[in-house]
């Protein structure tokens, strides 16, 4: 069975683990560098990126996580997890993991009261729209050439902005698929993990 780690320092890691189990993957909570061994992929959940940064430093996890997510093993960050994986973020007193070539602006869709939901067109998941929950989400302000935009949103009359992006085996979403019962993003990530495991096994 494919084992996917979920960073479990803080935030909604339990919801990610449940979604993974619903689709038949093995989910393992990760709180130490040793627990990163032998994983097929890693999810960094939603939560609070300032707290992640502090706990990553306290648990001596920043460097092992950075090595892991830059090594060609699939990784996916949702909301605060997207911030953690970004190349650059506004307003965070900790370094990010620099696994995907995007710059993000924290909390830029508005404050807590401005959390919102939207039905997204995500061609990679099929014709059915994906109901997305945004909670104090980061705005992607720039994406490098190697970054594929899987979905965009238009909020409050602002221009369309990317909300689901992928670069190679690294995926990032501004919203929280783990808070809905639609598991298509988890399945999409599991497919990336499985095809990557096959490629590495063939080498
Ligand atoms: N606003 C949070 C941050 O900047 C992210 C919120 C979330 O993950 N739902 O870290």
mmCIF file of C-alpha atoms and ligand atoms in Angstrom:
data_model
loop_
_atom_site.group_PDB
_atom_site.id
_atom_site.type_symbol
_atom_site.label_atom_id
_atom_site.label_comp_id
_atom_site.label_asym_id
_atom_site.label_seq_id
_atom_site.Cartn_x
_atom_site.Cartn_y
_atom_site.Cartn_z
ATOM 1 C CA UNK A 1 0.000 0.000 0.000
ATOM 2 C CA UNK A 2 1.192 3.531 -0.708
ATOM 3 C CA UNK A 3 2.121 5.445 2.437
ATOM 4 C CA UNK A 4 1.634 9.199 2.475
ATOM 5 C CA UNK A 5 2.847 11.307 5.387
ATOM 6 C CA UNK A 6 0.806 14.190 6.766
ATOM 7 C CA UNK A 7 2.779 16.809 8.678
ATOM 8 C CA UNK A 8 1.086 16.740 12.081
ATOM 9 C CA UNK A 9 2.623 19.641 13.997
ATOM 10 C CA UNK A 10 -0.562 21.714 13.936
ATOM 11 C CA UNK A 11 -3.628 22.334 11.757
ATOM 12 C CA UNK A 12 -6.126 20.003 10.082
ATOM 13 C CA UNK A 13 -3.909 16.955 9.546
ATOM 14 C CA UNK A 14 -6.617 14.547 10.799
ATOM 15 C CA UNK A 15 -8.957 15.573 7.974
ATOM 16 C CA UNK A 16 -6.222 14.900 5.389
ATOM 17 C CA UNK A 17 -5.477 11.512 6.936
ATOM 18 C CA UNK A 18 -9.191 10.588 6.810
ATOM 19 C CA UNK A 19 -9.476 11.599 3.147
ATOM 20 C CA UNK A 20 -6.388 9.518 2.279
ATOM 21 C CA UNK A 21 -7.806 6.480 4.073
ATOM 22 C CA UNK A 22 -11.161 6.900 2.303
ATOM 23 C CA UNK A 23 -9.377 6.494 -1.043
ATOM 24 C CA UNK A 24 -7.349 3.481 0.087
ATOM 25 C CA UNK A 25 -3.979 5.056 0.919
ATOM 26 C CA UNK A 26 -2.049 4.541 4.125
ATOM 27 C CA UNK A 27 -1.714 7.867 6.019
ATOM 28 C CA UNK A 28 1.047 8.440 8.558
ATOM 29 C CA UNK A 29 1.344 11.416 10.906
ATOM 30 C CA UNK A 30 4.788 13.010 10.714
ATOM 31 C CA UNK A 31 6.379 14.868 13.622
ATOM 32 C CA UNK A 32 10.040 13.953 13.255
ATOM 33 C CA UNK A 33 12.704 13.607 10.581
ATOM 34 C CA UNK A 34 12.814 9.815 11.108
ATOM 35 C CA UNK A 35 9.125 9.588 10.198
ATOM 36 C CA UNK A 36 9.894 11.051 6.759
ATOM 37 C CA UNK A 37 11.716 7.854 5.808
ATOM 38 C CA UNK A 38 10.064 5.541 3.302
ATOM 39 C CA UNK A 39 7.138 7.810 2.517
ATOM 40 C CA UNK A 40 5.768 7.948 -1.014
ATOM 41 C CA UNK A 41 4.626 11.559 -0.548
ATOM 42 C CA UNK A 42 3.912 14.251 2.025
ATOM 43 C CA UNK A 43 0.975 16.577 2.676
ATOM 44 C CA UNK A 44 1.412 19.825 4.601
ATOM 45 C CA UNK A 45 -2.058 20.747 5.887
ATOM 46 C CA UNK A 46 -3.864 24.004 6.531
ATOM 47 C CA UNK A 47 -3.252 25.703 9.837
ATOM 48 C CA UNK A 48 -1.218 28.749 10.721
ATOM 49 C CA UNK A 49 2.042 29.195 8.846
ATOM 50 C CA UNK A 50 3.667 31.304 11.589
ATOM 51 C CA UNK A 51 3.035 28.408 14.025
ATOM 52 C CA UNK A 52 4.338 25.869 11.469
ATOM 53 C CA UNK A 53 7.497 27.930 11.078
ATOM 54 C CA UNK A 54 8.058 28.093 14.823
ATOM 55 C CA UNK A 55 7.340 24.379 15.381
ATOM 56 C CA UNK A 56 9.504 23.345 12.405
ATOM 57 C CA UNK A 57 12.358 25.215 14.055
ATOM 58 C CA UNK A 58 11.593 23.763 17.531
ATOM 59 C CA UNK A 59 11.359 20.190 16.168
ATOM 60 C CA UNK A 60 14.490 20.675 13.969
ATOM 61 C CA UNK A 61 12.384 19.829 10.952
ATOM 62 C CA UNK A 62 13.040 22.693 8.578
ATOM 63 C CA UNK A 63 16.116 21.231 6.925
ATOM 64 C CA UNK A 64 14.893 17.588 6.717
ATOM 65 C CA UNK A 65 11.581 18.797 5.283
ATOM 66 C CA UNK A 66 13.321 21.022 2.764
ATOM 67 C CA UNK A 67 15.572 18.177 1.620
ATOM 68 C CA UNK A 68 12.525 15.892 1.371
ATOM 69 C CA UNK A 69 10.286 18.231 -0.663
ATOM 70 C CA UNK A 70 13.126 19.251 -2.984
ATOM 71 C CA UNK A 71 14.190 15.652 -3.646
ATOM 72 C CA UNK A 72 11.581 14.691 -6.247
ATOM 73 C CA UNK A 73 9.220 13.002 -3.773
ATOM 74 C CA UNK A 74 5.665 14.304 -4.259
ATOM 75 C CA UNK A 75 4.453 16.972 -1.830
ATOM 76 C CA UNK A 76 1.167 18.862 -1.528
ATOM 77 C CA UNK A 77 0.435 21.907 0.606
ATOM 78 C CA UNK A 78 -3.046 23.237 1.353
ATOM 79 C CA UNK A 79 -3.457 26.878 2.449
ATOM 80 C CA UNK A 80 -0.807 27.322 5.204
ATOM 81 C CA UNK A 81 0.858 24.291 3.569
ATOM 82 C CA UNK A 82 0.956 26.162 0.252
ATOM 83 C CA UNK A 83 2.690 29.028 2.072
ATOM 84 C CA UNK A 84 5.220 26.581 3.552
ATOM 85 C CA UNK A 85 6.060 25.136 0.089
ATOM 86 C CA UNK A 86 6.233 28.470 -1.758
ATOM 87 C CA UNK A 87 9.483 29.968 -2.998
ATOM 88 C CA UNK A 88 8.567 33.292 -1.403
ATOM 89 C CA UNK A 89 5.882 34.624 0.915
ATOM 90 C CA UNK A 90 4.992 37.996 2.337
ATOM 91 C CA UNK A 91 5.045 38.563 6.028
ATOM 92 C CA UNK A 92 6.475 35.384 7.570
ATOM 93 C CA UNK A 93 9.357 35.549 10.049
ATOM 94 C CA UNK A 94 10.560 32.061 9.016
ATOM 95 C CA UNK A 95 12.100 30.680 5.818
ATOM 96 C CA UNK A 96 9.809 28.671 3.530
ATOM 97 C CA UNK A 97 10.699 25.254 2.049
ATOM 98 C CA UNK A 98 11.055 26.634 -1.514
ATOM 99 C CA UNK A 99 9.641 23.579 -3.270
ATOM 100 C CA UNK A 100 7.432 25.324 -5.857
ATOM 101 C CA UNK A 101 8.201 28.457 -7.849
ATOM 102 C CA UNK A 102 5.341 30.650 -6.648
ATOM 103 C CA UNK A 103 5.203 33.808 -4.552
ATOM 104 C CA UNK A 104 2.238 34.190 -2.200
ATOM 105 C CA UNK A 105 0.737 36.991 -0.191
ATOM 106 C CA UNK A 106 -0.587 35.741 3.165
ATOM 107 C CA UNK A 107 -4.187 36.479 4.177
ATOM 108 C CA UNK A 108 -4.621 38.622 1.071
ATOM 109 C CA UNK A 109 -8.203 37.589 0.228
ATOM 110 C CA UNK A 110 -9.242 39.370 3.416
ATOM 111 C CA UNK A 111 -9.561 38.674 7.123
ATOM 112 C CA UNK A 112 -11.318 35.736 8.838
ATOM 113 C CA UNK A 113 -14.745 37.216 8.046
ATOM 114 C CA UNK A 114 -13.767 37.200 4.386
ATOM 115 C CA UNK A 115 -13.362 33.438 4.186
ATOM 116 C CA UNK A 116 -15.440 32.256 1.245
ATOM 117 C CA UNK A 117 -16.429 29.271 -0.870
ATOM 118 C CA UNK A 118 -16.418 28.908 -4.651
ATOM 119 C CA UNK A 119 -17.146 26.293 -7.288
ATOM 120 C CA UNK A 120 -13.990 25.896 -9.336
ATOM 121 C CA UNK A 121 -13.486 24.638 -12.819
ATOM 122 C CA UNK A 122 -10.602 22.134 -12.550
ATOM 123 C CA UNK A 123 -10.154 20.401 -15.931
ATOM 124 C CA UNK A 124 -7.544 18.005 -14.480
ATOM 125 C CA UNK A 125 -10.268 16.552 -12.203
ATOM 126 C CA UNK A 126 -12.987 16.228 -14.842
ATOM 127 C CA UNK A 127 -16.065 18.206 -15.823
ATOM 128 C CA UNK A 128 -17.732 18.398 -12.394
ATOM 129 C CA UNK A 129 -16.848 21.699 -10.580
ATOM 130 C CA UNK A 130 -14.893 21.400 -7.329
ATOM 131 C CA UNK A 131 -16.457 23.092 -4.296
ATOM 132 C CA UNK A 132 -13.559 24.927 -2.642
ATOM 133 C CA UNK A 133 -13.407 26.342 0.895
ATOM 134 C CA UNK A 134 -11.061 29.311 1.384
ATOM 135 C CA UNK A 135 -10.127 30.268 4.959
ATOM 136 C CA UNK A 136 -7.813 33.284 5.279
ATOM 137 C CA UNK A 137 -6.172 31.927 2.174
ATOM 138 C CA UNK A 138 -2.924 33.044 0.554
ATOM 139 C CA UNK A 139 -3.081 34.775 -2.835
ATOM 140 C CA UNK A 140 -0.634 33.513 -5.467
ATOM 141 C CA UNK A 141 0.942 36.717 -6.763
ATOM 142 C CA UNK A 142 3.349 35.167 -9.258
ATOM 143 C CA UNK A 143 4.118 31.757 -10.716
ATOM 144 C CA UNK A 144 7.285 30.774 -12.582
ATOM 145 C CA UNK A 145 7.348 29.322 -16.089
ATOM 146 C CA UNK A 146 7.494 25.721 -14.913
ATOM 147 C CA UNK A 147 4.312 26.077 -12.866
ATOM 148 C CA UNK A 148 1.062 24.692 -14.250
ATOM 149 C CA UNK A 149 -2.113 26.450 -13.117
ATOM 150 C CA UNK A 150 -4.831 23.832 -12.446
ATOM 151 C CA UNK A 151 -7.547 26.263 -11.312
ATOM 152 C CA UNK A 152 -8.164 29.968 -10.776
ATOM 153 C CA UNK A 153 -10.753 31.964 -8.841
ATOM 154 C CA UNK A 154 -12.229 35.391 -9.219
ATOM 155 C CA UNK A 155 -13.083 36.889 -5.842
ATOM 156 C CA UNK A 156 -14.654 40.272 -5.087
ATOM 157 C CA UNK A 157 -14.284 41.551 -8.637
ATOM 158 C CA UNK A 158 -10.500 41.121 -8.523
ATOM 159 C CA UNK A 159 -8.756 39.557 -11.563
ATOM 160 C CA UNK A 160 -8.581 35.748 -11.783
ATOM 161 C CA UNK A 161 -5.835 34.370 -9.531
ATOM 162 C CA UNK A 162 -4.335 30.855 -9.465
ATOM 163 C CA UNK A 163 -5.600 28.739 -6.543
ATOM 164 C CA UNK A 164 -4.326 25.278 -7.512
ATOM 165 C CA UNK A 165 -0.838 24.951 -8.981
ATOM 166 C CA UNK A 166 1.568 22.175 -9.801
ATOM 167 C CA UNK A 167 5.257 22.043 -10.640
ATOM 168 C CA UNK A 168 6.460 18.530 -11.393
ATOM 169 C CA UNK A 169 5.440 16.410 -8.415
ATOM 170 C CA UNK A 170 4.708 19.362 -6.121
ATOM 171 C CA UNK A 171 1.114 20.508 -5.736
ATOM 172 C CA UNK A 172 -0.265 23.516 -3.839
ATOM 173 C CA UNK A 173 -3.828 24.697 -3.268
ATOM 174 C CA UNK A 174 -4.962 27.918 -1.547
ATOM 175 C CA UNK A 175 -8.124 26.175 -0.358
ATOM 176 C CA UNK A 176 -8.977 23.077 1.718
ATOM 177 C CA UNK A 177 -10.079 19.940 -0.187
ATOM 178 C CA UNK A 178 -9.682 18.037 3.106
ATOM 179 C CA UNK A 179 -12.681 19.927 4.546
ATOM 180 C CA UNK A 180 -15.118 18.592 1.943
ATOM 181 C CA UNK A 181 -16.166 15.050 1.053
ATOM 182 C CA UNK A 182 -14.959 15.464 -2.522
ATOM 183 C CA UNK A 183 -11.760 13.406 -2.570
ATOM 184 C CA UNK A 184 -10.764 14.096 -6.181
ATOM 185 C CA UNK A 185 -7.746 16.278 -5.219
ATOM 186 C CA UNK A 186 -6.524 13.586 -2.823
ATOM 187 C CA UNK A 187 -6.952 11.022 -5.612
ATOM 188 C CA UNK A 188 -5.069 13.332 -8.007
ATOM 189 C CA UNK A 189 -2.195 13.553 -5.501
ATOM 190 C CA UNK A 190 -2.240 9.792 -4.869
ATOM 191 C CA UNK A 191 -1.966 9.225 -8.637
ATOM 192 C CA UNK A 192 1.130 11.493 -8.712
ATOM 193 C CA UNK A 193 2.615 9.535 -5.776
ATOM 194 C CA UNK A 194 1.915 6.162 -7.400
ATOM 195 C CA UNK A 195 3.355 7.103 -10.776
ATOM 196 C CA UNK A 196 6.425 8.630 -9.102
ATOM 197 C CA UNK A 197 6.957 5.472 -6.986
ATOM 198 C CA UNK A 198 6.812 3.375 -10.166
ATOM 199 C CA UNK A 199 9.322 5.671 -11.896
ATOM 200 C CA UNK A 200 11.759 5.514 -8.960
ATOM 201 C CA UNK A 201 11.350 1.723 -8.658
ATOM 202 C CA UNK A 202 12.168 1.345 -12.365
ATOM 203 C CA UNK A 203 15.470 3.242 -11.974
HETATM 204 N N1 LIG B 1 -3.850 32.425 7.252
HETATM 205 C C1 LIG B 1 -3.082 31.257 7.522
HETATM 206 C C2 LIG B 1 -1.591 31.526 7.361
HETATM 207 O O1 LIG B 1 -1.195 32.534 6.888
HETATM 208 C C3 LIG B 1 -3.497 30.103 6.630
HETATM 209 C C4 LIG B 1 -4.902 29.691 6.960
HETATM 210 C C5 LIG B 1 -5.249 28.282 6.612
HETATM 211 O O2 LIG B 1 -4.394 27.397 6.472
HETATM 212 N N2 LIG B 1 -6.513 28.055 6.564
HETATM 213 O O3 LIG B 1 -0.832 30.690 7.693
#
